Every structure is written in structure tokens, then in C-alpha cells.
Short mmCIF file of C-alpha atoms in Angstrom, two decimals:
data_model
loop_
_atom_site.label_atom_id
_atom_site.label_comp_id
_atom_site.label_asym_id
_atom_site.label_seq_id
_atom_site.Cartn_x
_atom_site.Cartn_y
_atom_site.Cartn_z
CA MET A 144 -155.47 -23.05 -77.73
CA THR A 145 -153.53 -26.22 -76.97
CA ARG A 146 -149.79 -25.76 -76.70
CA LEU A 147 -147.38 -28.35 -78.10
CA ILE A 148 -145.87 -28.82 -74.66
CA ASP A 149 -149.31 -29.72 -73.29
CA VAL A 150 -149.54 -32.63 -75.73
CA VAL A 151 -146.18 -34.03 -74.59
CA LEU A 152 -147.06 -33.50 -70.92
CA GLU A 153 -150.27 -35.44 -71.47
CA ASP A 154 -148.20 -38.27 -72.97
CA GLN A 155 -146.05 -38.19 -69.83
CA SER A 156 -149.16 -38.37 -67.68
CA VAL A 157 -150.46 -41.40 -69.58
CA LEU A 158 -147.09 -43.14 -69.30
CA LEU A 159 -146.97 -42.48 -65.56
CA TYR A 160 -150.45 -43.88 -65.07
CA ARG A 161 -149.42 -47.03 -66.97
CA MET A 162 -146.40 -47.25 -64.67
CA GLY A 163 -148.70 -46.90 -61.69
CA GLU A 164 -150.90 -49.77 -62.84
CA LEU A 165 -147.85 -51.96 -63.40
CA THR A 166 -146.39 -51.11 -59.99
CA TYR A 167 -149.59 -52.16 -58.27
CA GLN A 168 -149.65 -55.44 -60.20
CA THR A 169 -145.98 -56.07 -59.39
CA LEU A 170 -146.32 -55.37 -55.70
CA SER A 171 -149.54 -57.37 -55.38
CA LEU A 172 -147.95 -60.37 -57.06
CA SER A 173 -144.81 -60.23 -54.94
CA ILE A 174 -146.59 -59.68 -51.62
CA ARG A 175 -149.19 -62.37 -52.25
CA ALA A 176 -146.49 -64.84 -53.24
CA TYR A 177 -144.57 -64.04 -50.04
CA ILE A 178 -147.63 -64.67 -47.89
CA ASP A 179 -148.58 -67.87 -49.74
CA GLY A 180 -145.01 -69.18 -50.12
CA LEU A 181 -144.95 -69.12 -53.92
CA THR A 182 -141.94 -68.49 -56.16
CA VAL A 183 -142.44 -65.57 -58.58
CA GLN A 184 -138.99 -63.97 -58.55
CA ASN A 185 -138.38 -64.26 -62.30
CA GLN A 186 -141.77 -62.80 -63.14
CA VAL A 187 -141.34 -59.96 -60.65
CA ARG A 188 -137.85 -59.24 -62.01
CA ASP A 189 -139.25 -58.90 -65.53
CA MET A 190 -141.96 -56.52 -64.32
CA SER A 191 -139.48 -54.51 -62.26
CA ASP A 192 -137.18 -54.20 -65.27
CA ARG A 193 -140.10 -52.93 -67.35
CA LEU A 194 -140.74 -50.27 -64.73
CA MET A 195 -137.11 -49.17 -64.89
CA ILE A 196 -137.32 -48.87 -68.68
CA MET A 197 -140.48 -46.79 -68.38
CA ALA A 198 -138.84 -44.56 -65.77
CA GLU A 199 -135.91 -43.98 -68.12
CA LYS A 200 -138.38 -43.04 -70.84
CA VAL A 201 -139.96 -40.45 -68.54
CA GLU A 202 -136.49 -39.07 -67.82
CA ASP A 203 -135.61 -38.88 -71.53
CA ARG A 204 -138.86 -37.06 -72.27
CA THR A 205 -138.14 -34.67 -69.42
CA PHE A 206 -134.92 -33.48 -71.06
CA GLU A 207 -136.71 -33.34 -74.42
CA LEU A 208 -139.40 -31.10 -72.95
CA ILE A 209 -136.84 -28.71 -71.51
CA ALA A 210 -134.72 -28.68 -74.65
CA ARG A 211 -137.50 -28.30 -77.24
CA PHE A 212 -139.92 -26.01 -75.46
CA GLN A 213 -139.75 -23.02 -73.19
CA PRO A 214 -141.49 -24.28 -70.04
CA VAL A 215 -142.98 -21.66 -67.77
CA ALA A 216 -142.77 -22.11 -64.00
CA SER A 217 -145.91 -24.26 -63.74
CA ASP A 218 -144.70 -26.47 -66.60
CA LEU A 219 -141.33 -26.96 -64.94
CA ARG A 220 -143.08 -27.86 -61.71
CA THR A 221 -145.04 -30.58 -63.47
CA ILE A 222 -142.04 -31.82 -65.46
CA LYS A 223 -139.92 -32.12 -62.34
CA SER A 224 -142.69 -33.82 -60.38
CA TYR A 225 -143.40 -36.35 -63.12
CA MET A 226 -139.75 -37.40 -63.19
CA LYS A 227 -139.71 -37.76 -59.42
CA ILE A 228 -142.92 -39.82 -59.45
CA SER A 229 -141.47 -42.12 -62.09
CA TYR A 230 -138.53 -42.77 -59.75
CA ASP A 231 -140.91 -43.56 -56.88
CA PHE A 232 -142.82 -45.99 -59.07
CA ALA A 233 -139.57 -47.67 -60.12
CA ARG A 234 -138.66 -48.03 -56.44
CA TYR A 235 -141.97 -49.83 -55.86
CA GLY A 236 -140.80 -52.37 -58.41
CA ARG A 237 -137.39 -52.83 -56.80
CA TYR A 238 -138.93 -53.39 -53.39
CA ALA A 239 -141.26 -55.95 -54.95
CA LEU A 240 -138.16 -57.71 -56.27
CA ASP A 241 -136.55 -57.56 -52.83
CA ILE A 242 -139.65 -59.15 -51.32
CA SER A 243 -139.63 -61.99 -53.84
CA PHE A 244 -135.92 -62.52 -53.12
CA ILE A 245 -136.33 -62.90 -49.35
CA ASN A 246 -139.30 -65.15 -49.99
CA ASP A 247 -137.10 -67.54 -51.97
CA GLN A 248 -134.04 -67.24 -49.71
CA LEU A 249 -135.75 -67.30 -46.31
CA ASN A 250 -138.88 -69.34 -47.05
CA GLY A 251 -141.22 -66.38 -46.67
CA LEU A 252 -143.51 -67.05 -43.74
CA LYS A 253 -143.08 -70.84 -43.69
CA GLU A 254 -140.91 -70.64 -40.58
CA CYS A 255 -143.32 -68.25 -38.80
CA ASN A 256 -146.41 -68.77 -36.68
CA SER A 257 -149.95 -67.70 -37.61
CA ASP A 258 -149.67 -64.42 -35.66
CA MET A 259 -146.80 -63.31 -37.85
CA ARG A 260 -148.74 -64.19 -40.98
CA THR A 261 -151.69 -62.13 -39.72
CA PHE A 262 -149.39 -59.18 -39.04
CA VAL A 263 -147.86 -59.29 -42.53
CA GLU A 264 -151.27 -59.60 -44.17
CA LYS A 265 -152.62 -56.57 -42.28
CA MET A 266 -149.57 -54.41 -42.95
CA SER A 267 -149.50 -55.45 -46.61
CA ALA A 268 -153.17 -54.55 -47.06
CA LYS A 269 -152.59 -51.06 -45.68
CA VAL A 270 -149.53 -50.51 -47.85
CA LEU A 271 -151.27 -51.69 -51.01
CA GLN A 272 -154.13 -49.35 -50.13
CA MET A 273 -151.61 -46.48 -49.97
CA VAL A 274 -150.12 -47.45 -53.33
CA ALA A 275 -153.60 -47.50 -54.86
CA ILE A 276 -154.34 -44.06 -53.39
CA SER A 277 -151.12 -42.61 -54.80
CA ILE A 278 -151.90 -43.95 -58.28
CA ASP A 279 -155.53 -42.83 -58.23
CA ALA A 280 -154.62 -39.39 -56.88
CA LEU A 281 -152.11 -38.98 -59.70
CA HIS A 282 -154.61 -40.02 -62.34
CA LYS A 283 -157.19 -37.53 -61.05
CA LEU A 284 -154.74 -34.92 -59.70
CA ASP A 285 -156.92 -35.06 -56.61
CA ILE A 286 -155.24 -33.19 -53.75
CA ASN A 287 -157.83 -34.26 -51.16
CA LEU A 288 -157.22 -37.90 -52.02
CA ALA A 289 -153.48 -37.27 -51.89
CA ARG A 290 -153.74 -35.75 -48.42
CA SER A 291 -155.83 -38.66 -47.17
CA ILE A 292 -152.79 -40.92 -47.29
CA SER A 293 -151.28 -39.44 -44.12
CA GLN A 294 -153.40 -41.36 -41.62
CA THR A 295 -152.68 -44.74 -43.16
CA GLU A 296 -148.98 -43.92 -43.36
CA GLN A 297 -148.93 -43.23 -39.63
CA GLU A 298 -150.63 -46.56 -39.01
CA VAL A 299 -148.05 -48.38 -41.13
CA ASP A 300 -145.19 -46.69 -39.28
CA GLN A 301 -146.71 -47.72 -35.95
CA MET A 302 -147.11 -51.31 -37.13
CA TYR A 303 -143.45 -51.38 -38.08
CA ILE A 304 -142.37 -50.00 -34.70
CA ASP A 305 -144.66 -52.42 -32.85
CA HIS A 306 -143.23 -55.34 -34.84
CA LEU A 307 -139.66 -54.43 -33.87
CA GLN A 308 -140.67 -53.99 -30.24
CA LYS A 309 -142.34 -57.39 -30.24
CA LEU A 310 -139.14 -58.98 -31.51
CA PHE A 311 -137.20 -57.27 -28.73
CA ASP A 312 -139.65 -58.32 -26.02
CA GLU A 313 -140.31 -61.92 -27.02
CA GLU A 314 -137.87 -64.82 -27.01
CA LEU A 315 -138.10 -65.89 -30.63
CA THR A 316 -135.60 -68.55 -31.64
CA ASN A 317 -136.42 -68.99 -35.31
CA SER A 318 -133.81 -66.81 -36.98
CA LYS A 319 -135.29 -67.23 -40.46
CA CYS A 320 -138.67 -65.98 -39.31
CA ILE A 321 -137.13 -63.04 -37.47
CA LEU A 322 -135.01 -62.00 -40.45
CA SER A 323 -137.69 -62.61 -43.07
CA SER A 324 -140.49 -60.81 -41.23
CA THR A 325 -138.27 -57.87 -40.26
CA LEU A 326 -137.05 -57.36 -43.82
CA MET A 327 -140.61 -57.68 -45.10
CA ALA A 328 -141.87 -55.10 -42.61
CA ARG A 329 -139.04 -52.76 -43.55
CA TYR A 330 -139.75 -53.06 -47.28
CA LEU A 331 -143.44 -52.43 -46.69
CA GLU A 332 -142.62 -49.37 -44.58
CA ARG A 333 -140.39 -48.01 -47.36
CA ILE A 334 -143.05 -48.64 -50.02
CA ALA A 335 -145.48 -46.67 -47.86
CA ASP A 336 -142.97 -43.81 -47.71
CA HIS A 337 -142.75 -43.70 -51.50
CA ALA A 338 -146.54 -43.64 -51.76
CA VAL A 339 -146.44 -40.53 -49.58
CA TYR A 340 -143.72 -38.99 -51.76
CA VAL A 341 -145.95 -39.48 -54.82
CA CYS A 342 -148.82 -37.73 -53.06
CA GLU A 343 -146.54 -34.87 -52.03
CA SER A 344 -145.52 -34.46 -55.67
CA ILE A 345 -149.19 -34.34 -56.68
CA LEU A 346 -149.81 -31.54 -54.19
CA TYR A 347 -146.82 -29.68 -55.61
CA ILE A 348 -148.11 -30.03 -59.18
CA VAL A 349 -151.57 -28.72 -58.33
CA THR A 350 -150.85 -26.10 -55.69
CA GLY A 351 -147.23 -25.10 -56.30
CA GLU A 352 -146.56 -25.63 -52.60
CA LYS A 353 -144.25 -28.19 -51.07
CA ASN A 354 -146.25 -29.97 -48.40
CA LYS A 355 -145.00 -32.70 -46.08
CA LEU A 356 -147.52 -35.48 -45.48
CA ARG A 357 -145.40 -37.47 -43.03
#
């Protein structure tokens, strides 16, 4: 027999998946525009604001679920995790907005050489792959898929460290390129972290255990 709380939790799940789809679109748009030197800040801001509104809706429903129903432990675990995931998705949107901002303020990669562009493209591809994994794992509640994110996250972290080391070792004089690429790498590294947080929440929902994937 279906419980009333199950119906509302399913609505939360659907809303989160819609958030996930929008986050991927927002990040893809912002990152591609940064690489290609296009201005999309207003569009990204609108999408990011939509994500914040959706996250607030998840939060409101969370309090409604607790107030109206009597959640058992497994329900509370899911409710808590859904609210946390909605925050992570909203952060994706804010980082996308940050990326579009530095693109407009620092000319993206226009001041950088081709090697820097290649680096950003490779790191971006890995991060978008992680975002896609986190969304797909949530949709399927697939713990094996969620766990698979760890290897890529380690690769992203290493790329970030290598980028900083390269800046230390080489005599680069273009301050705009240094600042733009470093901020971009940092935002990508943080987005990757949030993808891992989403996957950790998925493991918690399914198994009831708090696992660290980093």
C-alpha cells in the first residue's frame, strides 16, 4: 500500500531530477562560452536563479514532509539527503555564474595560449562527466554508478594541482590569463567536489551509511 509520504517524496525526486537537468545545461552553457569567448552571463544568471528557486521549493517541501507526516528513520534519511542534494545543485548554478563573470571580466581564454585552452577543455570535460554521473546516479539511485565518480574526482584534483604547479614553475607574464585560468580551474575543482557530495548523499539514501568518496 502506497503511503501519502511516498507520493510527496516521489514529487521531490522528480523536482530534483529536473534541477539536475537544468544544472547540466547551465554549466555546459557557461563552460562552453568561457572556452569560446562568448557572453552568456545574463542567460546563465536567469538559469542560476531558477535553480535557487527550485532549491527553495525542495526546502519548503522538506519542512512540509516533517510537519504533516511522521517520517520513519529511512524517510528522514531521504528527506535530509534530498535537501542537501538540492543545495549542491544550486551551487552548480552559482559556479556557472562565476565562470560567466570571469569570462566577461577577464576575457576568458583570449589572453591565453593554446596549451591553456587544451587544459581547460580537458578539465571541463571531466567535470561535466562527473556532473552527469551525479545526476544519473540520483535518477536511478545507482550506488555503483555513484561510487564510480571517485576516480575521475582524483584526476580532476590532480589536474588542478598540476595547473598551480605549472604557474609556479613557468614565467608567465599575462596576468589576465593567470587569473582567469586559475579561477576557472578552482571553480571546476569545486564543481567536481559537489558532484561527489551528491553521490555520497545517494549512497546514504540507499545504504544508510555515510561513505566518503574523496
